[in-house]
Amino acid sequence: MNKNEVDWDKELKGEPFSSKHFTPQMQQQVEQRLEQKRKFSFTRWSLATAGCALMVVALWLGYSHLSERAVVPPLAEQADPGMDTDTPAAVGWLSFPVAEGGSEKVRVKLNHVMAEVYTSGEVSRKIHSPAKQLPAMTFPLPKDVEGRLEATWVTRPDLTTSYLLLAPAGWAAKVSIAENGSYGVTFQDPDNPAQSLKYTDNNWGCAGCAIGSIGSYFPDQASWADGMGFPVYEPLAFTKHQLLGESGADSRTARYTLELNDQGIQHQGAAYYDVGEWGYLFRLLEMKLSLQFSQSELVESILGFFAANHGPLAIPGAEEDQANEEYTLKALKSALEEQGMELTAVGQHEEHQFNKKLAGVWPDELLVDESKSADMHERLSVYAYGNAEECAAGLEALKLEINRTTYDGGARIYPHVFRGANFLVAYWTRGNSEVAFSYDRTIKQTLRSFES
């Protein structure tokens, strides 16, 4: 049989499949082959046309006026900058005021990177859109850092809020999100991998991690950490340590320098902590630099920007998303279903797991994954309040209700309780130490996405 390529366009003109020797399978193969040729031809012309269009746009941008705000193209229109967490995409420029004074601006290249969030083993789908326009920058920068400094804008598909960090130009960024909800970004010098810039945030999770870090990076809090059960066994060797201020968030923000390690690497950083209803928060930005890195103005700009904002610069979500967001059961149910939960409303006259009026509000009850299990289903009791104060009152009422003395002799059942965005959610789960709680993290992250 001749194995040479056949020009099917030429051989099969007219009525190509009139012969009985052509089986339906052969006909399908031929049609697929011809379709591939047409697509390839179209693609070449499309790429050429797109290339010309891009050249025109680039020339126009080169001569257009740069705004003080970075107008960010909609993410859906960008060339897939999001899911590759190792390669930030350049999306524009930011203008900072000059530290030396005057009307001149410091132009800083803006990169974008989107983190991947895994929920129940799958990549999270987008719930909200991030900001379409970044705020005007107010932190002053020395003129000399222009061209040596870049800004990285980090977004997540499950949150409307995002954040901004400064880093040395050309350093590769990699975003990380841990199972416990903590997250961060690591920038690495491609020419000297020993040099890095690392941001970490426990995101109000892992209380022990936060308490231990607070005691380590804030020596005046070491005794407090010890009293909480997390003593500082090996105090850090600070050569410099200074609080940003004496009150408020500034008193919980510090700049520091550590002694050189055995490899000749110096650690310089900024740390921030807070204590609140969610638990304990700890943020750290640390640079590891060799003695050859003598760009002190660059280091000061990066760490100073972080310290001034008590962490990375927080970017609010898109205004239209926030304006249209309604704290309704329908909105919450839709958001949870986007994260992989199958939810079925329990009818008004059906039996409820927990039909208790709390702070003037009756719950809506949802069955979880009804079609996936023939056993007793997990359930959500959802309370939607008008404001945060009413929601807090509902939480206190729930505590009293589930802890009140009963004389029915039955086993007491405690739900996992989540509060956020005026919602109070009681998750009646079957999980235990052997069977993981399926949706704790999903519910927690979704509620936070409404608050963003």
Coordinates of C-alpha atoms in Angstrom, one line a residue:
M1 CA 0.0 0.0 0.0
N2 CA 1.3 3.5 -0.9
K3 CA 2.0 5.3 2.4
N4 CA 2.7 8.7 0.7
E5 CA 0.5 11.6 1.7
V6 CA -2.6 12.0 -0.5
D7 CA -4.0 15.4 -1.6
W8 CA -7.5 14.7 -0.5
D9 CA -8.7 18.1 -1.8
K10 CA -7.8 17.0 -5.4
E11 CA -8.7 13.4 -5.2
L12 CA -12.1 13.8 -3.6
K13 CA -13.7 16.6 -5.6
G14 CA -17.3 16.2 -6.9
E15 CA -18.9 13.3 -5.1
P16 CA -16.0 11.9 -3.0
F17 CA -18.0 9.4 -1.1
S18 CA -20.1 7.9 -3.8
S19 CA -17.9 4.8 -4.0
K20 CA -19.1 1.9 -1.9
H21 CA -15.5 1.3 -0.8
F22 CA -15.8 4.3 1.6
T23 CA -17.0 3.2 4.9
P24 CA -18.6 5.8 7.3
Q25 CA -15.5 5.6 9.4
M26 CA -13.3 6.5 6.4
Q27 CA -15.6 9.3 5.5
Q28 CA -15.3 10.8 9.0
Q29 CA -11.5 10.6 8.9
V30 CA -11.4 12.5 5.6
E31 CA -13.7 15.2 6.8
Q32 CA -11.7 15.7 9.9
R33 CA -8.5 15.9 7.9
L34 CA -9.9 18.6 5.6
E35 CA -11.3 20.5 8.6
Q36 CA -7.8 20.6 10.2
K37 CA -6.4 22.1 7.0
R38 CA -9.0 24.8 6.9
K39 CA -8.4 25.7 10.5
F40 CA -4.6 25.9 10.1
S41 CA -5.0 28.2 7.1
F42 CA -7.4 30.4 9.0
T43 CA -5.1 30.5 12.0
R44 CA -2.1 31.7 10.0
W45 CA -4.1 34.6 8.6
S46 CA -5.7 35.3 12.0
L47 CA -2.3 35.5 13.7
A48 CA -0.9 37.8 11.0
T49 CA -3.9 40.1 11.3
A50 CA -3.7 40.1 15.1
G51 CA 0.0 40.9 15.0
C52 CA -0.6 44.0 12.9
A53 CA -3.4 45.1 15.2
L54 CA -1.1 44.7 18.3
M55 CA 1.6 46.7 16.6
V56 CA -0.8 49.6 16.0
V57 CA -2.0 49.4 19.6
A58 CA 1.5 49.3 20.9
L59 CA 2.5 52.4 18.9
W60 CA -0.6 54.3 20.1
L61 CA 0.1 53.4 23.8
G62 CA 3.7 54.6 23.5
Y63 CA 2.5 58.1 22.7
S64 CA -0.6 58.2 24.9
H65 CA -0.8 60.0 28.2
L66 CA -0.3 57.8 31.3
S67 CA -3.0 58.3 34.0
E68 CA -2.2 58.3 37.7
R69 CA -4.6 55.4 38.0
A70 CA -3.9 52.0 36.4
V71 CA -6.9 51.1 34.3
V72 CA -6.8 47.4 34.2
P73 CA -8.2 45.5 31.2
P74 CA -11.0 43.0 32.1
L75 CA -9.3 39.8 33.1
A76 CA -11.4 37.9 30.6
E77 CA -9.8 39.9 27.8
Q78 CA -6.2 39.4 28.9
A79 CA -4.0 36.7 27.4
D80 CA -4.6 34.2 30.2
P81 CA -2.5 35.9 32.9
G82 CA -4.4 34.3 35.7
M83 CA -3.8 30.6 36.3
D84 CA -0.1 30.5 35.7
T85 CA 1.1 31.4 39.2
D86 CA 4.7 31.5 38.2
T87 CA 4.5 34.0 35.4
P88 CA 2.9 37.4 36.2
A89 CA 1.5 39.3 33.3
A90 CA 2.3 42.9 32.7
V91 CA -0.9 44.9 32.6
G92 CA 0.2 48.6 32.8
W93 CA 2.0 51.1 34.9
L94 CA 1.5 52.8 38.3
S95 CA 2.5 56.4 39.2
F96 CA 3.8 57.2 42.6
P97 CA 4.6 60.6 44.1
V98 CA 8.3 61.5 44.2
A99 CA 9.8 61.4 47.7
E100 CA 12.0 64.4 46.8
G101 CA 8.8 66.5 46.3
G102 CA 7.5 68.3 43.2
S103 CA 4.9 67.2 40.6
E104 CA 7.0 64.6 38.9
K105 CA 6.0 61.0 39.2
V106 CA 7.8 57.7 39.6
R107 CA 6.5 55.2 37.0
V108 CA 6.4 51.5 38.2
K109 CA 5.6 48.6 36.0
L110 CA 2.4 46.7 37.1
N111 CA 2.3 42.9 36.9
H112 CA -0.7 40.7 37.6
V113 CA -0.9 37.2 38.9
M114 CA -3.9 35.2 39.9
A115 CA -3.7 32.5 42.6
E116 CA -5.3 29.1 42.2
V117 CA -7.6 28.1 45.1
Y118 CA -8.4 24.4 45.6
T119 CA -11.7 23.6 47.3
S120 CA -12.8 20.0 47.8
G121 CA -10.1 18.9 45.5
E122 CA -11.1 21.1 42.6
V123 CA -9.9 24.5 41.3
S124 CA -12.3 27.2 42.5
R125 CA -14.4 28.9 39.9
K126 CA -14.7 32.7 39.9
I127 CA -17.4 34.2 42.1
H128 CA -16.6 37.9 41.8
S129 CA -14.6 40.2 39.5
P130 CA -11.6 42.0 41.0
A131 CA -11.1 45.7 40.7
K132 CA -11.1 47.1 37.2
Q133 CA -9.3 50.3 38.3
L134 CA -6.6 50.4 40.9
P135 CA -6.5 53.4 43.3
A136 CA -4.1 56.3 43.0
M137 CA -0.8 55.5 44.7
T138 CA 0.1 57.9 47.6
F139 CA 3.2 56.3 49.0
P140 CA 6.3 58.4 48.0
L141 CA 9.2 56.7 46.2
P142 CA 12.7 57.9 45.4
K143 CA 13.2 58.8 41.8
D144 CA 16.2 56.5 41.6
V145 CA 14.1 53.3 42.0
E146 CA 12.3 53.9 38.7
G147 CA 13.1 50.9 36.4
R148 CA 14.4 48.9 39.4
L149 CA 11.1 48.4 41.1
E150 CA 7.9 46.6 40.0
A151 CA 4.4 46.3 41.6
T152 CA 2.7 42.9 41.6
W153 CA -1.1 42.8 41.9
V154 CA -2.4 39.5 43.3
T155 CA -6.0 38.4 42.8
R156 CA -7.9 35.3 43.8
P157 CA -11.0 33.8 42.0
D158 CA -12.9 33.3 45.2
L159 CA -12.5 36.9 46.5
T160 CA -13.4 40.4 45.3
T161 CA -10.5 41.9 47.2
S162 CA -6.9 41.7 46.0
Y163 CA -3.6 43.2 47.1
L164 CA -0.5 44.9 45.9
L165 CA 3.2 44.4 46.7
L166 CA 6.4 46.0 45.6
A167 CA 9.3 43.9 44.6
P168 CA 12.7 44.2 42.7
A169 CA 12.2 44.3 38.9
G170 CA 12.6 41.0 37.2
W171 CA 12.2 38.8 40.3
A172 CA 9.9 35.8 39.6
A173 CA 6.7 35.6 41.6
K174 CA 5.0 32.5 42.9
V175 CA 1.7 32.6 44.8
S176 CA 0.9 30.0 47.4
I177 CA -2.2 29.1 49.4
A178 CA -2.1 26.6 52.2
E179 CA -4.9 24.1 53.2
N180 CA -5.6 26.1 56.4
G181 CA -6.3 29.3 54.4
S182 CA -3.0 31.1 54.9
Y183 CA -1.4 32.5 51.8
G184 CA 1.6 34.4 50.5
V185 CA 3.9 35.2 47.6
T186 CA 7.6 34.5 47.1
F187 CA 9.8 36.5 44.7
Q188 CA 13.1 35.1 43.7
D189 CA 16.1 36.7 42.1
P190 CA 16.7 34.8 38.9
D191 CA 20.4 35.7 38.9
N192 CA 21.0 34.8 42.5
P193 CA 18.4 32.3 43.9
A194 CA 19.7 32.8 47.4
Q195 CA 18.1 36.2 47.3
S196 CA 14.3 36.3 47.8
L197 CA 11.4 38.4 49.0
K198 CA 8.7 36.5 50.8
Y199 CA 5.2 37.6 52.0
T200 CA 3.2 35.4 54.3
D201 CA -0.2 35.9 55.9
N202 CA -1.9 33.4 58.2
N203 CA -5.3 34.9 57.2
W204 CA -6.7 34.6 60.8
G205 CA -6.1 30.8 60.7
C206 CA -3.7 28.6 62.6
A207 CA -3.8 30.5 65.9
G208 CA -0.7 28.8 67.3
C209 CA 1.3 29.8 64.2
A210 CA 0.2 33.4 64.7
I211 CA 0.8 33.6 68.4
G212 CA 4.2 32.0 68.2
S213 CA 5.2 34.5 65.4
I214 CA 3.9 37.5 67.3
G215 CA 6.0 36.5 70.3
S216 CA 9.1 36.0 68.1
Y217 CA 8.9 39.2 66.0
F218 CA 7.5 41.5 68.7
P219 CA 9.8 40.9 71.8
D220 CA 7.4 42.9 74.0
Q221 CA 4.8 40.3 73.3
A222 CA 6.9 37.3 74.2
S223 CA 5.5 36.9 77.7
W224 CA 2.0 37.1 76.3
A225 CA 2.7 34.4 73.8
D226 CA 4.3 32.3 76.6
G227 CA 1.1 32.7 78.7
M228 CA -0.9 31.5 75.7
G229 CA 1.1 28.3 75.6
F230 CA 3.5 29.3 72.8
P231 CA 6.9 30.3 74.4
V232 CA 9.7 31.7 72.3
Y233 CA 12.4 29.1 72.7
E234 CA 15.0 30.7 70.4
P235 CA 14.7 34.5 70.3
L236 CA 15.5 36.1 67.0
A237 CA 18.9 37.9 66.8
F238 CA 17.8 41.4 66.0
T239 CA 20.4 44.0 65.1
K240 CA 17.6 46.5 64.5
H241 CA 14.0 46.5 65.7
Q242 CA 11.6 49.5 65.6
L243 CA 7.9 49.9 66.0
L244 CA 6.2 52.1 63.5
G245 CA 4.3 54.0 66.2
E246 CA 3.0 54.0 69.8
S247 CA -0.7 53.5 69.2
G248 CA -3.2 51.7 66.9
A249 CA -2.0 49.6 64.1
D250 CA 1.4 51.4 64.0
S251 CA 2.1 49.9 67.5
R252 CA 1.6 46.5 66.0
T253 CA 3.9 47.1 63.0
A254 CA 7.6 46.7 63.2
R255 CA 10.7 47.0 60.9
Y256 CA 13.7 44.8 61.7
T257 CA 17.1 43.5 60.6
L258 CA 18.6 40.2 61.7
E259 CA 22.3 39.2 62.1
L260 CA 24.0 37.7 59.1
N261 CA 23.6 34.0 58.8
D262 CA 26.4 31.5 58.1
Q263 CA 25.9 31.8 54.4
G264 CA 26.4 35.6 54.5
I265 CA 22.6 36.3 53.9
Q266 CA 21.0 39.1 55.8
H267 CA 17.2 39.1 56.7
Q268 CA 15.4 42.5 56.7
G269 CA 11.7 42.7 57.1
A270 CA 8.4 44.2 58.3
A271 CA 5.8 42.5 60.4
Y272 CA 2.3 43.2 61.5
Y273 CA -0.2 41.5 63.8
D274 CA -3.7 42.0 65.1
V275 CA -6.1 40.3 67.5
G276 CA -9.8 40.2 66.8
E277 CA -13.0 38.3 66.5
W278 CA -11.6 36.0 63.9
G279 CA -8.7 35.1 66.1
Y280 CA -5.0 36.1 65.5
L281 CA -3.6 37.7 62.4
F282 CA 0.1 37.8 61.5
R283 CA 1.7 39.2 58.3
L284 CA 5.4 39.2 57.4
L285 CA 7.4 40.5 54.5
E286 CA 11.0 39.5 54.6
M287 CA 13.9 40.0 52.2
K288 CA 16.9 37.7 52.2
L289 CA 19.8 39.6 50.6
S290 CA 23.5 38.9 50.1
L291 CA 26.2 41.4 51.0
Q292 CA 26.6 42.3 47.3
F293 CA 23.0 43.7 47.2
S294 CA 23.7 47.3 48.0
Q295 CA 20.4 48.9 46.8
S296 CA 19.3 50.3 50.1
E297 CA 16.7 52.7 48.6
L298 CA 15.0 49.7 46.9
V299 CA 14.8 47.8 50.1
E300 CA 13.5 50.8 52.0
S301 CA 10.8 51.4 49.4
I302 CA 9.6 47.7 49.4
L303 CA 9.5 47.3 53.2
G304 CA 8.3 50.9 53.8
F305 CA 5.4 50.5 51.5
F306 CA 4.4 47.2 53.3
A307 CA 4.8 48.8 56.8
A308 CA 2.8 51.9 55.9
N309 CA -0.1 49.8 54.8
H310 CA 0.2 47.3 57.7
G311 CA 0.6 44.6 55.1
P312 CA 0.2 44.7 51.3
L313 CA -2.0 47.4 49.9
A314 CA -5.5 46.1 50.0
I315 CA -7.5 46.7 46.8
P316 CA -11.3 46.8 47.1
G317 CA -13.4 44.7 44.7
A318 CA -15.2 46.1 41.6
E319 CA -17.7 48.8 42.7
E320 CA -20.5 47.4 40.7
D321 CA -20.1 44.0 42.3
Q322 CA -20.2 45.6 45.8
A323 CA -23.2 47.8 44.9
N324 CA -25.2 44.9 43.5
E325 CA -24.3 42.3 46.1
E326 CA -27.3 41.3 48.1
Y327 CA -27.0 39.3 51.3
T328 CA -29.8 36.9 50.5
L329 CA -30.1 33.2 50.8
K330 CA -30.3 33.0 47.0
A331 CA -27.0 34.8 46.6
L332 CA -25.3 32.6 49.2
K333 CA -26.7 29.4 47.9
S334 CA -25.5 30.3 44.4
A335 CA -22.0 31.1 45.6
L336 CA -21.7 27.9 47.5
E337 CA -23.0 25.9 44.5
E338 CA -20.3 27.5 42.4
Q339 CA -17.8 26.0 44.8
G340 CA -19.1 22.5 44.2
M341 CA -21.8 22.1 46.9
E342 CA -25.1 20.6 45.9
L343 CA -27.8 22.3 47.9
T344 CA -31.5 21.5 48.2
A345 CA -33.9 23.8 50.1
V346 CA -36.0 22.1 52.8
G347 CA -39.7 23.0 52.4
Q348 CA -41.5 25.0 55.0
H349 CA -43.7 22.0 56.1
E350 CA -40.8 19.5 56.0
E351 CA -38.9 18.4 59.0
H352 CA -36.0 20.7 59.9
Q353 CA -32.8 19.8 61.7
F354 CA -32.7 23.1 63.7
N355 CA -35.8 25.3 63.4
K356 CA -35.1 27.8 66.0
K357 CA -35.8 31.6 65.9
L358 CA -32.6 33.5 66.8
A359 CA -32.5 37.2 67.4
G360 CA -35.8 37.6 65.6
V361 CA -34.9 35.6 62.5
W362 CA -36.0 32.1 61.4
P363 CA -33.5 29.9 59.5
D364 CA -33.6 28.6 56.0
E365 CA -32.4 25.0 55.9
L366 CA -30.5 23.4 53.0
L367 CA -29.7 19.7 52.4
V368 CA -26.1 19.1 51.4
D369 CA -25.4 16.7 48.5
E370 CA -28.8 15.0 48.6
S371 CA -28.3 13.1 45.4
K372 CA -24.8 11.8 46.4
S373 CA -25.8 10.0 49.6
A374 CA -28.7 7.8 50.7
D375 CA -27.8 8.2 54.3
M376 CA -28.8 11.1 56.6
H377 CA -27.8 14.2 54.8
E378 CA -25.6 17.0 56.1
R379 CA -27.5 20.3 56.5
L380 CA -27.0 24.0 56.6
S381 CA -29.1 26.3 58.8
V382 CA -28.8 29.8 57.3
Y383 CA -29.8 33.0 59.1
A384 CA -29.7 36.2 57.0
Y385 CA -29.6 39.3 59.2
G386 CA -29.9 43.0 58.3
N387 CA -26.6 44.1 59.6
A388 CA -23.5 42.9 61.5
E389 CA -24.9 43.9 65.0
E390 CA -28.0 41.7 64.4
C391 CA -25.8 38.9 63.2
A392 CA -23.7 39.1 66.3
A393 CA -26.8 38.9 68.4
G394 CA -27.9 35.9 66.5
L395 CA -24.6 34.2 67.2
E396 CA -25.0 34.8 71.0
A397 CA -28.5 33.4 70.8
L398 CA -27.2 30.3 69.0
K399 CA -24.6 29.7 71.7
L400 CA -27.3 29.8 74.4
E401 CA -29.6 27.6 72.4
I402 CA -27.2 24.8 71.7
N403 CA -25.7 24.9 75.2
R404 CA -29.0 25.0 77.2
T405 CA -29.7 22.2 79.6
T406 CA -32.0 19.5 78.2
Y407 CA -33.5 16.4 79.8
D408 CA -34.3 14.3 76.7
G409 CA -31.4 12.0 77.4
G410 CA -30.2 12.2 73.8
A411 CA -26.7 12.9 72.6
R412 CA -26.0 16.6 72.2
I413 CA -25.1 17.6 68.6
Y414 CA -22.9 20.7 68.0
P415 CA -22.8 22.3 64.5
H416 CA -19.8 24.0 63.0
V417 CA -20.8 27.7 63.1
F418 CA -19.6 30.4 60.6
R419 CA -20.4 34.1 60.6
G420 CA -19.8 36.6 57.8
A421 CA -21.5 39.2 55.6
N422 CA -24.6 39.3 57.9
F423 CA -25.0 35.6 57.5
L424 CA -24.9 33.1 60.3
V425 CA -24.5 29.5 59.1
A426 CA -24.7 26.4 61.2
Y427 CA -23.2 23.4 59.4
W428 CA -24.6 20.1 60.7
T429 CA -21.8 17.8 59.6
R430 CA -21.1 14.1 60.0
G431 CA -17.4 14.6 59.8
N432 CA -15.0 13.4 62.6
S433 CA -11.4 12.8 63.3
E434 CA -11.4 9.9 60.8
V435 CA -13.7 11.4 58.1
A436 CA -12.8 14.9 57.1
F437 CA -15.3 17.7 57.5
S438 CA -16.2 18.2 53.8
Y439 CA -17.2 21.8 53.5
D440 CA -15.8 23.8 56.4
R441 CA -13.3 25.6 54.3
T442 CA -15.7 26.2 51.4
I443 CA -18.3 27.8 53.7
K444 CA -15.7 30.0 55.4
Q445 CA -14.1 31.2 52.1
T446 CA -17.5 31.9 50.5
L447 CA -18.7 34.0 53.4
R448 CA -15.4 36.0 53.3
S449 CA -15.9 36.6 49.6
F450 CA -19.2 38.4 50.4
E451 CA -17.4 40.6 52.8
S452 CA -14.7 41.5 50.3

